[in-house]
Short mmCIF file of C-alpha atoms and ligand atoms in Angstrom, two decimals:
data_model
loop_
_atom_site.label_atom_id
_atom_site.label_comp_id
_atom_site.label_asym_id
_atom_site.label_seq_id
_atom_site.Cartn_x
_atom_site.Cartn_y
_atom_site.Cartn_z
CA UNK A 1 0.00 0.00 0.00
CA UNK A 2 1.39 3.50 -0.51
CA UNK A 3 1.95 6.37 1.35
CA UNK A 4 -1.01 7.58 -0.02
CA UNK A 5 -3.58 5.35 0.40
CA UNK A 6 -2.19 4.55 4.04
CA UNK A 7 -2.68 8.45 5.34
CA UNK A 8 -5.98 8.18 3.46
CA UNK A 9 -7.01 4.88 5.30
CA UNK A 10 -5.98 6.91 8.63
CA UNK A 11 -7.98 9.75 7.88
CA UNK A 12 -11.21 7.58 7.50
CA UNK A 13 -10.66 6.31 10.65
CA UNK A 14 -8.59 8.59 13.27
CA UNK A 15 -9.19 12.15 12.39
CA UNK A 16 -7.26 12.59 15.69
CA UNK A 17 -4.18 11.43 14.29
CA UNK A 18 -4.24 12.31 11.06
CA UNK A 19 -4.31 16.01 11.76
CA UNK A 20 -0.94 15.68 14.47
CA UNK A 21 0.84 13.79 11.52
CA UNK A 22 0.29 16.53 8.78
CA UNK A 23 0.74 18.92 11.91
CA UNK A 24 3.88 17.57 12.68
CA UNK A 25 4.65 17.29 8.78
CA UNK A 26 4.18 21.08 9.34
CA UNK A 27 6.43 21.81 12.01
CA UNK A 28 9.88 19.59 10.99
CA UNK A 29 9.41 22.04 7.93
CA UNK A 30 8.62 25.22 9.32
CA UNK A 31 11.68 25.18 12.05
CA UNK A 32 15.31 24.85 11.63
CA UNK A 33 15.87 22.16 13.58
CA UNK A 34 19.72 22.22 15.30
CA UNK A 35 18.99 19.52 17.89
CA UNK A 36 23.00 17.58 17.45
CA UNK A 37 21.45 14.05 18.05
CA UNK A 38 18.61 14.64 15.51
CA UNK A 39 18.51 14.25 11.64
CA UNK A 40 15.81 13.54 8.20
CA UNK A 41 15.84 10.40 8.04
CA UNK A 42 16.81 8.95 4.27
CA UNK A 43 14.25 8.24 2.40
CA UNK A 44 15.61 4.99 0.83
CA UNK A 45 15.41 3.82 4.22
CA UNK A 46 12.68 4.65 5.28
CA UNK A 47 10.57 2.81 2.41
CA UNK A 48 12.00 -0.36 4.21
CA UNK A 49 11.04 0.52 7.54
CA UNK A 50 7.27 -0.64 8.23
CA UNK A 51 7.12 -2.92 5.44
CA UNK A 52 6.02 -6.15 4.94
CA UNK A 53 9.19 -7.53 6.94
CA UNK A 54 7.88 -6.01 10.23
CA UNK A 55 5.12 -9.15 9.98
CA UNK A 56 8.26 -11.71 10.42
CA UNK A 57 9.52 -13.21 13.69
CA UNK A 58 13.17 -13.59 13.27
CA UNK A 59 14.18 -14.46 16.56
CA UNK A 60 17.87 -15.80 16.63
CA UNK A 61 20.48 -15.41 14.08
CA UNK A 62 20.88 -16.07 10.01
CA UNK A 63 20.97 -19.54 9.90
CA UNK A 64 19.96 -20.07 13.64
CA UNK A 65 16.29 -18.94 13.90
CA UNK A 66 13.78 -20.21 16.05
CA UNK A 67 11.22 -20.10 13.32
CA UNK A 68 10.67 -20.87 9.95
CA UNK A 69 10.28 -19.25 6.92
CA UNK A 70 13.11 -16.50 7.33
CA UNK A 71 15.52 -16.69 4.25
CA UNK A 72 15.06 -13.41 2.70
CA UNK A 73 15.23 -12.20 6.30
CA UNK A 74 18.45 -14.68 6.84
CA UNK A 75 20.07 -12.98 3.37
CA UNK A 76 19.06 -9.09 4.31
CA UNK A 77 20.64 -9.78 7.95
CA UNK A 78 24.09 -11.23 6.23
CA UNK A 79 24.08 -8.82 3.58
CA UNK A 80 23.55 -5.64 6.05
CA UNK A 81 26.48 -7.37 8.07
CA UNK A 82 28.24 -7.78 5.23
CA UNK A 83 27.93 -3.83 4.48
CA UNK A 84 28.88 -2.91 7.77
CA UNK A 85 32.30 -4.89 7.56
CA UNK A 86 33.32 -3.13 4.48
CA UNK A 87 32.18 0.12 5.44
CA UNK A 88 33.89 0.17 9.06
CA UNK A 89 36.43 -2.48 8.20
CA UNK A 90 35.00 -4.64 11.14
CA UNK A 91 35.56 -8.29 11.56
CA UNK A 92 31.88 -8.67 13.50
CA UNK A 93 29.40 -7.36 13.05
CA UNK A 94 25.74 -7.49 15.19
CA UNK A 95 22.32 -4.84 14.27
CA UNK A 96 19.64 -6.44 16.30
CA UNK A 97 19.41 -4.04 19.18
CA UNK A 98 16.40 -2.20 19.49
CA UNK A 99 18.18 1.08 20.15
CA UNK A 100 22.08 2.06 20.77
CA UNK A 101 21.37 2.26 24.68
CA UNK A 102 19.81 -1.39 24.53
CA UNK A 103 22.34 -2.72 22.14
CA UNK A 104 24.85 -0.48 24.65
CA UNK A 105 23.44 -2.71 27.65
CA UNK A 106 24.08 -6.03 25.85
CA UNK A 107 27.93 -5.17 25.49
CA UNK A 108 27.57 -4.87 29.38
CA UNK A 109 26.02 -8.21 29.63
CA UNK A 110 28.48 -9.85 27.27
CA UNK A 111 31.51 -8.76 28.19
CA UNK A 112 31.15 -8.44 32.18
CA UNK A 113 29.93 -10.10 34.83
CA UNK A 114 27.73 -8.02 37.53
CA UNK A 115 30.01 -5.99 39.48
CA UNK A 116 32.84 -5.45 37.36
CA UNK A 117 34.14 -2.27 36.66
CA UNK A 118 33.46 0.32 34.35
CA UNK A 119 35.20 2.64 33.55
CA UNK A 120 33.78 5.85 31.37
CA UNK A 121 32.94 9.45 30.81
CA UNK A 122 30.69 11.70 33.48
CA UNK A 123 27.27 12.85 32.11
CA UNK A 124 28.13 16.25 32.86
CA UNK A 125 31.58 15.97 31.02
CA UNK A 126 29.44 14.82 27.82
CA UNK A 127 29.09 11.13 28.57
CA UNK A 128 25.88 8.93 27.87
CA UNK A 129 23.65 7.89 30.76
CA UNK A 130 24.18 3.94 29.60
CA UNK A 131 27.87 4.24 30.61
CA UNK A 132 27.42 4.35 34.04
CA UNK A 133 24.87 6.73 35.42
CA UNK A 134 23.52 5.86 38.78
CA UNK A 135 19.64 5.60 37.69
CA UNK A 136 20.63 3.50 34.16
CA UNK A 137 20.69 -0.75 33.84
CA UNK A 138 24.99 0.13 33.82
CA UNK A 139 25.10 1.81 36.95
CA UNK A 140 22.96 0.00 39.11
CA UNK A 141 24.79 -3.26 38.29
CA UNK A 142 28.34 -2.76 37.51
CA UNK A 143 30.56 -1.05 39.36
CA UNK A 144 31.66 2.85 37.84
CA UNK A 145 34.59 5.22 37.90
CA UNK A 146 34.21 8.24 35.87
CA UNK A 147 36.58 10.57 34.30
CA UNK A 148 35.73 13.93 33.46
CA UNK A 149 37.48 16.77 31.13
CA UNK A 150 40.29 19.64 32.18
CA UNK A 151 38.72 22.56 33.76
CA UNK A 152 40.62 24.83 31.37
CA UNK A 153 40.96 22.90 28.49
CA UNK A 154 37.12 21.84 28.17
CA UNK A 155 38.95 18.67 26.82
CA UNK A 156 39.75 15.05 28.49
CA UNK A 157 43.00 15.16 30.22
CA UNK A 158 44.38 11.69 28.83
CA UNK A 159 46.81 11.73 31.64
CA UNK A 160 43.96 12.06 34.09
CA UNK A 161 42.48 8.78 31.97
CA UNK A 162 45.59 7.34 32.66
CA UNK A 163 46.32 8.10 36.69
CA UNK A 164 42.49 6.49 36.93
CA UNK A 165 42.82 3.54 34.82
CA UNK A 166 46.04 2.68 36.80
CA UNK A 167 44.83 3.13 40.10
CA UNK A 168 41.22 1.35 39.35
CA UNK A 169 41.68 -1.39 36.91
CA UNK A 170 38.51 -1.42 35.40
CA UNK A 171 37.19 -4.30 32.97
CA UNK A 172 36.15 -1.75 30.17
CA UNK A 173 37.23 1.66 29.25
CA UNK A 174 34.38 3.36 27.58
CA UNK A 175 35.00 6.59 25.18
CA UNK A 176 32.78 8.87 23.02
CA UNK A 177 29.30 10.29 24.45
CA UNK A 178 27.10 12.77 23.44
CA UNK A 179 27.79 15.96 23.92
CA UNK A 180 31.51 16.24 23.34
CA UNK A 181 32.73 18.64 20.66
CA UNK A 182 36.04 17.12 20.53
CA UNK A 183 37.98 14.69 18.24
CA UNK A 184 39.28 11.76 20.77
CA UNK A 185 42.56 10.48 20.44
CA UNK A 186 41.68 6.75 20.15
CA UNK A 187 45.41 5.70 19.84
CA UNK A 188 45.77 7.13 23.35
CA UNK A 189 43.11 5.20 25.12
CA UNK A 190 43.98 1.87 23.13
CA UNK A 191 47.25 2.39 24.97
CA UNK A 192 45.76 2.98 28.39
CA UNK A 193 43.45 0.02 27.80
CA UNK A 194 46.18 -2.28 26.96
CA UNK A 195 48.57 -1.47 29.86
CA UNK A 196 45.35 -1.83 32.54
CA UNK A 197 44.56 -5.30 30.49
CA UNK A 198 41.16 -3.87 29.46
CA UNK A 199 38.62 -3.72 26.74
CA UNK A 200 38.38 -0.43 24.82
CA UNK A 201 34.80 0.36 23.93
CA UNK A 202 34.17 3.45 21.81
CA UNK A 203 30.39 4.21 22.07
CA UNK A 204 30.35 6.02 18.49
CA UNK A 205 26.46 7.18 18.52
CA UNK A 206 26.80 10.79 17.70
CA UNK A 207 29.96 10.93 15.56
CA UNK A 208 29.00 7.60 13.11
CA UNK A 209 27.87 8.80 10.30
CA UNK A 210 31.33 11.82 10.00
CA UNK A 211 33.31 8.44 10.41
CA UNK A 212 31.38 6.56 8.25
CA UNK A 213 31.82 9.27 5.37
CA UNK A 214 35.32 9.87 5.96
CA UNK A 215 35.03 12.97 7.66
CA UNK A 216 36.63 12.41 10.85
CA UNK A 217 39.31 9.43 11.80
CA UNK A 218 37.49 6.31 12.85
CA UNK A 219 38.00 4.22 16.20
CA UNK A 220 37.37 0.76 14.37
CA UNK A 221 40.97 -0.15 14.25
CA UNK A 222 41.90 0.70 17.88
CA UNK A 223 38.97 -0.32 19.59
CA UNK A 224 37.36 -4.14 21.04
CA UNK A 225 33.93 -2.58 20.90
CA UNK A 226 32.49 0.28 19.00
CA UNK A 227 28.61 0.73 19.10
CA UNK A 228 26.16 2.96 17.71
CA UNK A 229 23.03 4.75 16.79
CA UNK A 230 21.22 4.81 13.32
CA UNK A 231 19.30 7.58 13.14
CA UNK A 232 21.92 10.91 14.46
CA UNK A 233 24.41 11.85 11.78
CA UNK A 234 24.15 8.77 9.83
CA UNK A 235 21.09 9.54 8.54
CA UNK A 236 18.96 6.68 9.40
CA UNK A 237 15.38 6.08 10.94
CA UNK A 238 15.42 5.68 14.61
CA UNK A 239 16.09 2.76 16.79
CA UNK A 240 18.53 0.19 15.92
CA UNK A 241 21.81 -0.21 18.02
CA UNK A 242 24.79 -1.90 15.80
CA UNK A 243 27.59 -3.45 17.42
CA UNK A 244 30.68 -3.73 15.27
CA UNK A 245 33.54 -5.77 17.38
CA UNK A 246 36.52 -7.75 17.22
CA UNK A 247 36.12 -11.76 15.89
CA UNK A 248 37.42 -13.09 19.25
CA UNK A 249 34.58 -11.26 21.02
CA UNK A 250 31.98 -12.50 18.32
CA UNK A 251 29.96 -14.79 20.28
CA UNK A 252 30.06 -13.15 23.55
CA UNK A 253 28.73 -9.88 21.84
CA UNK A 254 25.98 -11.88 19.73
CA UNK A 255 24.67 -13.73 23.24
CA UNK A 256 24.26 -10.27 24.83
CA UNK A 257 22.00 -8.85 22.36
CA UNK A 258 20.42 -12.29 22.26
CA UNK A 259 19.30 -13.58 24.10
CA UNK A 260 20.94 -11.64 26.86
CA UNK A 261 18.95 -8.39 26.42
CA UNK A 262 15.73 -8.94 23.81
CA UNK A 263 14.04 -11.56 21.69
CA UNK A 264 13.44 -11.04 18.08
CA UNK A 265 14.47 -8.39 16.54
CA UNK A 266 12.44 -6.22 14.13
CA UNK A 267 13.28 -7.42 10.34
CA UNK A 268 12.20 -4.56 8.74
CA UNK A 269 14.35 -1.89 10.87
CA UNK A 270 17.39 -4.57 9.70
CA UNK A 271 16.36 -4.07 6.60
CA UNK A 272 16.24 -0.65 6.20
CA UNK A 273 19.65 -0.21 8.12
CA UNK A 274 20.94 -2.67 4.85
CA UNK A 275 20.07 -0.18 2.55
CA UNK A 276 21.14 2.87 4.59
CA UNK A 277 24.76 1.08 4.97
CA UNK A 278 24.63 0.69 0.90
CA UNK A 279 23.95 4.54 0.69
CA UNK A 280 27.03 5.19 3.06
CA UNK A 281 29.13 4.14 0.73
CA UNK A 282 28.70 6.49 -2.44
CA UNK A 283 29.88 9.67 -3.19
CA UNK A 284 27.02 12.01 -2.38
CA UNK A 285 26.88 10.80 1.68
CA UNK A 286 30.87 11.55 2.08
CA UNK A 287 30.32 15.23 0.72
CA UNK A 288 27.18 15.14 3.07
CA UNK A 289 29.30 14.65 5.87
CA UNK A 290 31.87 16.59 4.87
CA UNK A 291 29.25 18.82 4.60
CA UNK A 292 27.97 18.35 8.66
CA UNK A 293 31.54 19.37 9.68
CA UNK A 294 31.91 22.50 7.70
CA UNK A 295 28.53 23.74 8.70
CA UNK A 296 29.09 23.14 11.91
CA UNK A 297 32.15 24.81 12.17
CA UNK A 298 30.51 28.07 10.20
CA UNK A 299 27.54 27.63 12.80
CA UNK A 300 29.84 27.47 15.85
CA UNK A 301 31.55 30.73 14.01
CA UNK A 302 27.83 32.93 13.90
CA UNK A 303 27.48 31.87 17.54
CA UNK A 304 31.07 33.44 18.72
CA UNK A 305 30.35 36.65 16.64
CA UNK A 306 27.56 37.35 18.57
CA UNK A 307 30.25 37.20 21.70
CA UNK A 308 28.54 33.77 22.59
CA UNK A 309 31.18 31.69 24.51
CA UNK A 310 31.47 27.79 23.55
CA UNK A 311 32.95 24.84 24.95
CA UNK A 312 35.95 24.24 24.03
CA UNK A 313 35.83 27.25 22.22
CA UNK A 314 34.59 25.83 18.94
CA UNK A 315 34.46 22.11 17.21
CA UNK A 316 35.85 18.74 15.37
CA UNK A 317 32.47 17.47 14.71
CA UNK A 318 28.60 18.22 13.77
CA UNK A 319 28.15 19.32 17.58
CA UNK A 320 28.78 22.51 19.25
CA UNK A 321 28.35 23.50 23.20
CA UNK A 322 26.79 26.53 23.92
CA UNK A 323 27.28 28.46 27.60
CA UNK A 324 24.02 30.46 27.90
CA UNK A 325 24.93 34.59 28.25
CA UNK A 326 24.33 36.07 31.71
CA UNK A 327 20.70 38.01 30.93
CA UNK A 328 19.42 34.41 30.40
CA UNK A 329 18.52 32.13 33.67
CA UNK A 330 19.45 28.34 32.36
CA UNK A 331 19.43 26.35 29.60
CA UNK A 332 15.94 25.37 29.70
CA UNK A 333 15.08 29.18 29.58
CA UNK A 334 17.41 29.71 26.39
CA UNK A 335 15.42 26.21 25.07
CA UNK A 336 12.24 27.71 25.19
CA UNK A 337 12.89 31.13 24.11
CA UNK A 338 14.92 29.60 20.90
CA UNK A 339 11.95 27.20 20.32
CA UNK A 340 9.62 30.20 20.02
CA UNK A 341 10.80 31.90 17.42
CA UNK A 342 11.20 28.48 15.70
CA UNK A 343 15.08 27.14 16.32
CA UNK A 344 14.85 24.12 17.81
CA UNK A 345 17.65 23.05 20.24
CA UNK A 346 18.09 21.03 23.65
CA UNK A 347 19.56 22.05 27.14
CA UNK A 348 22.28 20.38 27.77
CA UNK A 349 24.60 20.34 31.28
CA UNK A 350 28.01 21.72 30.59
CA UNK A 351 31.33 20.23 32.38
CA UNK A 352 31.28 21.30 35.88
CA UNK A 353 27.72 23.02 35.82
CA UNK A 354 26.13 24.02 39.28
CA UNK A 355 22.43 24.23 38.00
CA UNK A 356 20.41 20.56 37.41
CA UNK A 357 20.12 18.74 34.31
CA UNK A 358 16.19 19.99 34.58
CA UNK A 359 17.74 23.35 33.95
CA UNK A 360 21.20 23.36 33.18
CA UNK A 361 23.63 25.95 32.10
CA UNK A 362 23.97 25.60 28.04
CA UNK A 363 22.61 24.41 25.27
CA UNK A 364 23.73 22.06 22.83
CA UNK A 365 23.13 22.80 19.20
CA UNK A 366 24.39 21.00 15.94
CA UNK A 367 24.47 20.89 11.70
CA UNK A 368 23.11 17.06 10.55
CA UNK A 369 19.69 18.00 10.35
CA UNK A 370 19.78 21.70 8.70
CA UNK A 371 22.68 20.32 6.35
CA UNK A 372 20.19 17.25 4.85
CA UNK A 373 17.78 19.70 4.07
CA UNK A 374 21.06 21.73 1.90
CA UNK A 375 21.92 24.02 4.19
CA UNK A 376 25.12 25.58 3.50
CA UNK A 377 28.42 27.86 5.85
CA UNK A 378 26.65 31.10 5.01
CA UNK A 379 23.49 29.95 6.03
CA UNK A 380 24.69 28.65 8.92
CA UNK A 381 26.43 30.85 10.55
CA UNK A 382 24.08 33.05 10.00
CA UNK A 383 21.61 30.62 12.13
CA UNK A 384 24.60 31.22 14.92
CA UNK A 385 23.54 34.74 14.34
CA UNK A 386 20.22 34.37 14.91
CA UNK A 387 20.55 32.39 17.94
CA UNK A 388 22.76 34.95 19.92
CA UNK A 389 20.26 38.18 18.93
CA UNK A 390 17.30 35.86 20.18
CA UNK A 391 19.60 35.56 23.23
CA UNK A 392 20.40 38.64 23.96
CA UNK A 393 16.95 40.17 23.06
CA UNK A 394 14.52 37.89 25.49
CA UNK A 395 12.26 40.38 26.24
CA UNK A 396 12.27 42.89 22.84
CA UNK A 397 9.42 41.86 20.88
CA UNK A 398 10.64 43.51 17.89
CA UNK A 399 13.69 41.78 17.62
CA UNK A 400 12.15 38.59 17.93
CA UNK A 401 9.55 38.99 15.66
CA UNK A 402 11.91 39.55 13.20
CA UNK A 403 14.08 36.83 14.09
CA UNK A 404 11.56 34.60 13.46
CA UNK A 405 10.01 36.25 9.98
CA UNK A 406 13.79 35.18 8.87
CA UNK A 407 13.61 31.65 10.57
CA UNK A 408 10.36 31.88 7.86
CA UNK A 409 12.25 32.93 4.89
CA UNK A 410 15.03 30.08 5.61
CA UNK A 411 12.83 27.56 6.19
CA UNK A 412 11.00 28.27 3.03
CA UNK A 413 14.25 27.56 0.87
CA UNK A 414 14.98 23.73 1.80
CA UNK A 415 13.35 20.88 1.27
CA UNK A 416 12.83 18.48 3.98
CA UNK A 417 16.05 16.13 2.03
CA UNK A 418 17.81 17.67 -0.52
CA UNK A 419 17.99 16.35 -3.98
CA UNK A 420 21.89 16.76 -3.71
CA UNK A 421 22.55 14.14 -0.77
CA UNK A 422 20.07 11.39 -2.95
CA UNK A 423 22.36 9.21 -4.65
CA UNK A 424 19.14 8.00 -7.02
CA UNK A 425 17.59 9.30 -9.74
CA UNK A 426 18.24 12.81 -7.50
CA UNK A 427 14.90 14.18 -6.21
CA UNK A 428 12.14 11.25 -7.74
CA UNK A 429 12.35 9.35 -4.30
CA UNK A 430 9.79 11.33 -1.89
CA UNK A 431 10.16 11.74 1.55
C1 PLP B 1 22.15 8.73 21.62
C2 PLP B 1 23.19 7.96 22.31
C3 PLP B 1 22.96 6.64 22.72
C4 PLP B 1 21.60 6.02 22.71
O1 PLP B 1 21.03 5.91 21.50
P1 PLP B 1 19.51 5.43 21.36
O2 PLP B 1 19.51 4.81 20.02
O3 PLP B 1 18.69 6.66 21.49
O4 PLP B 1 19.25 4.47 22.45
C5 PLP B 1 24.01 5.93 23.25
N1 PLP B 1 25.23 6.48 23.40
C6 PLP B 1 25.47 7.74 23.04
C7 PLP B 1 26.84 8.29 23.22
C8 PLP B 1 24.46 8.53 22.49
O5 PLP B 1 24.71 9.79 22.16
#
């Protein structure tokens, strides 16, 4: 059934819903939308996702199901593994995870035994919450040491890494998170890990899709582990956790995800990852992501010419850390006032920040999104712009009214994917 027919069918029968889709339809194209973990999904994959394959169980693995019936299922699952090796350059390869925190979990589960230590980035230093945070599945079972970043540098002290590895001997050293601006120096934890005799796990979510276009260096051939989100920078639909590890860790990894941490995984989000992996690997996704890291750089640019001051003081990647100016209250207050002259961003705690994460003391903003739609550096920075007069104008109507008649005239220009990141027939597919 097509698109179509399926939104007529749902108009028939749930008025209700039908209007919050086309509303919604509405408002992904009417804001710019900087949120760093966010993106438009491609539209290749997202033909495969809700198709006829979400009616198969596949529970197990290719050639080890626990039901019937499953060879094109079997083939997509080998062939999207298959992709995944030659894109990364991975010996394993495992995509059944639900999500990245779930597939996340399952490394837990099949590498450690309850208790063991962790070792890993603080939440407030721009670490995940499934490496370790006291209310998450890692903390409340394994046992977690933290390292945070350099009060003046904004940057981890590898040193620091180092002194604490030494003195803690954890099972696992986890890098990469999700709000660190940073490139990490992989080749330096390896080296850590290796003298403390312990796994290197490089949790990859936000910074996948620069890797997997060539944009930034990748972790693959340093690390044990390296896991990862779908739908942030590399475009995907979300949910979906991949696992890419070393062969000697193959069957402890697969026995996590299952059936350590779910049942059957959803055939039709494997499927569409497949595809996704196959689009990774032509020409138009590398300049995409080359793209993501030159926008973000020209967006982190409008920001400090508006004497906005950043963490770090700038970025490697698609993400950049804003410290909210002293007329505004918190991060949540800088959230809301952004989101209502339509910029869309998230508060986000910044290293050593003395308000909660309810309110927090920055904001984290970033370039996937606004660059799929074709977004280019001028445009960009002039979005950094925008963001510090909304800022520093809170309470002048004027200034925000006019803020957001140009957050009108920008949206206007972009489609919701642009024809130039579509390796088809450029612009039939629809979205
Ligand atoms: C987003 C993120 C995750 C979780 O991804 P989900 O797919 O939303 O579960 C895990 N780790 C890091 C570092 C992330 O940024």
């Amino acid at each position: 059934m097509d698109t179509f027919k399926r939104l007529e069918m749902l108009r028939k029968f749930d008025n209700e819903l039908a209007d919050l889709l086309e509303d919604e339809e509405y408002k992904q194209r009417k804001t710019i939308g900087l949120i760093a973990s966010e993106n438009i999904a491609s539209p290749l994959s997202t033909c495969l996702e809700g198709s006829i394959f979400t009616n198969k169980n596949t529970e197990g693995y290719p050639g080890k199901r626990y039901v019937s019936g499953t060879t094109n299922e079997d083939k997509i699952e080998l062939l999207a593994i298959e992709r995944l090796k030659k894109l990364f350059g991975c010996e394993h390869a495992n995509l059944q995870s639900g999500n990245a925190s779930i597939a996340n979990s399952s490394v837990l589960m099949g590498l450690l035994k309850p208790g063991e230590k962790i070792l890993s980035m603080s939440l407030s230093a721009g670490g995940h919450l499934s490496h370790g945070a006291k209310f998450n599945f890692s903390g409340k079972f394994y046992n977690v040491v933290q390292y945070g970043v350099s009060e003046e540098t904004e940057q981890i002290d590898i040193s620091e890494v180092r002194k604490i590895a030494i003195e803690e001997k954890p099972k696992i050293i986890i890098c990469g998170g999700s709000a660190y601006p940073r490139l990490i120096d992989y080749a330096a934890f390896r080296k850590i890990a290796d003298e403390v005799g312990a796994y290197l796990w490089v949790d990859a979510a936000h910074i996948i899709g620069l890797i997997a276009g060539g944009a930034i260096p990748s972790p693959v051939p340093y690390a044990d582990v390296v896991t990862f989100s779908t739908q942030k920078t590399l475009r995907g639909p979300r949910g979906c956790g991949v696992i890419l590890c070393k062969e000697e860790l193959k069957n402890k990894i697969d026995r996590g995800v299952f059936p350590g941490m779910q049942g059957g995984p959803k055939a039709d989000m494997i499927a569409a990852r497949a595809v996704l992996f196959k689009e990774c690997m032509t020409k138009e996704y590398s300049l995409y992501q080359h793209q993501v890291v030159k926008n973000a750089a020209a967006l982190a640019e409008g920001c400090k010419n508006e004497g906005l001051r950043l963490v770090t003081d700038g970025t490697d990647t698609h993400l950049v850390l804003v410290k909210i100016p002293e007329n505004i209250e918190s991060g949540k207050e800088a959230e809301l006032l952004l989101e209502s002259v339509g910029i869309i961003t998230n508060k986000n705690l910044l290293p050593f920040d003395r308000l909660s994460p309810e309110l927090t003391s920055g904001i984290r903003i970033g370039s996937p999104l606004m660059t799929t739609r074709g977004a280019k550096e001028g445009e960009m920075n002039r979005i950094g712009h925008l963001i510090g007069i909304t800022l520093k104008n809170k309470s002048d109507k004027k200034v925000l009214d006019k803020v957001k008649q140009e957050v009108d005239k920008i949206t206007d220009k972009y489609e919701m994917f642009a024809k130039e990141w579509n390796p088809t027939d450029r612009g039939t597919i629809k979205n």
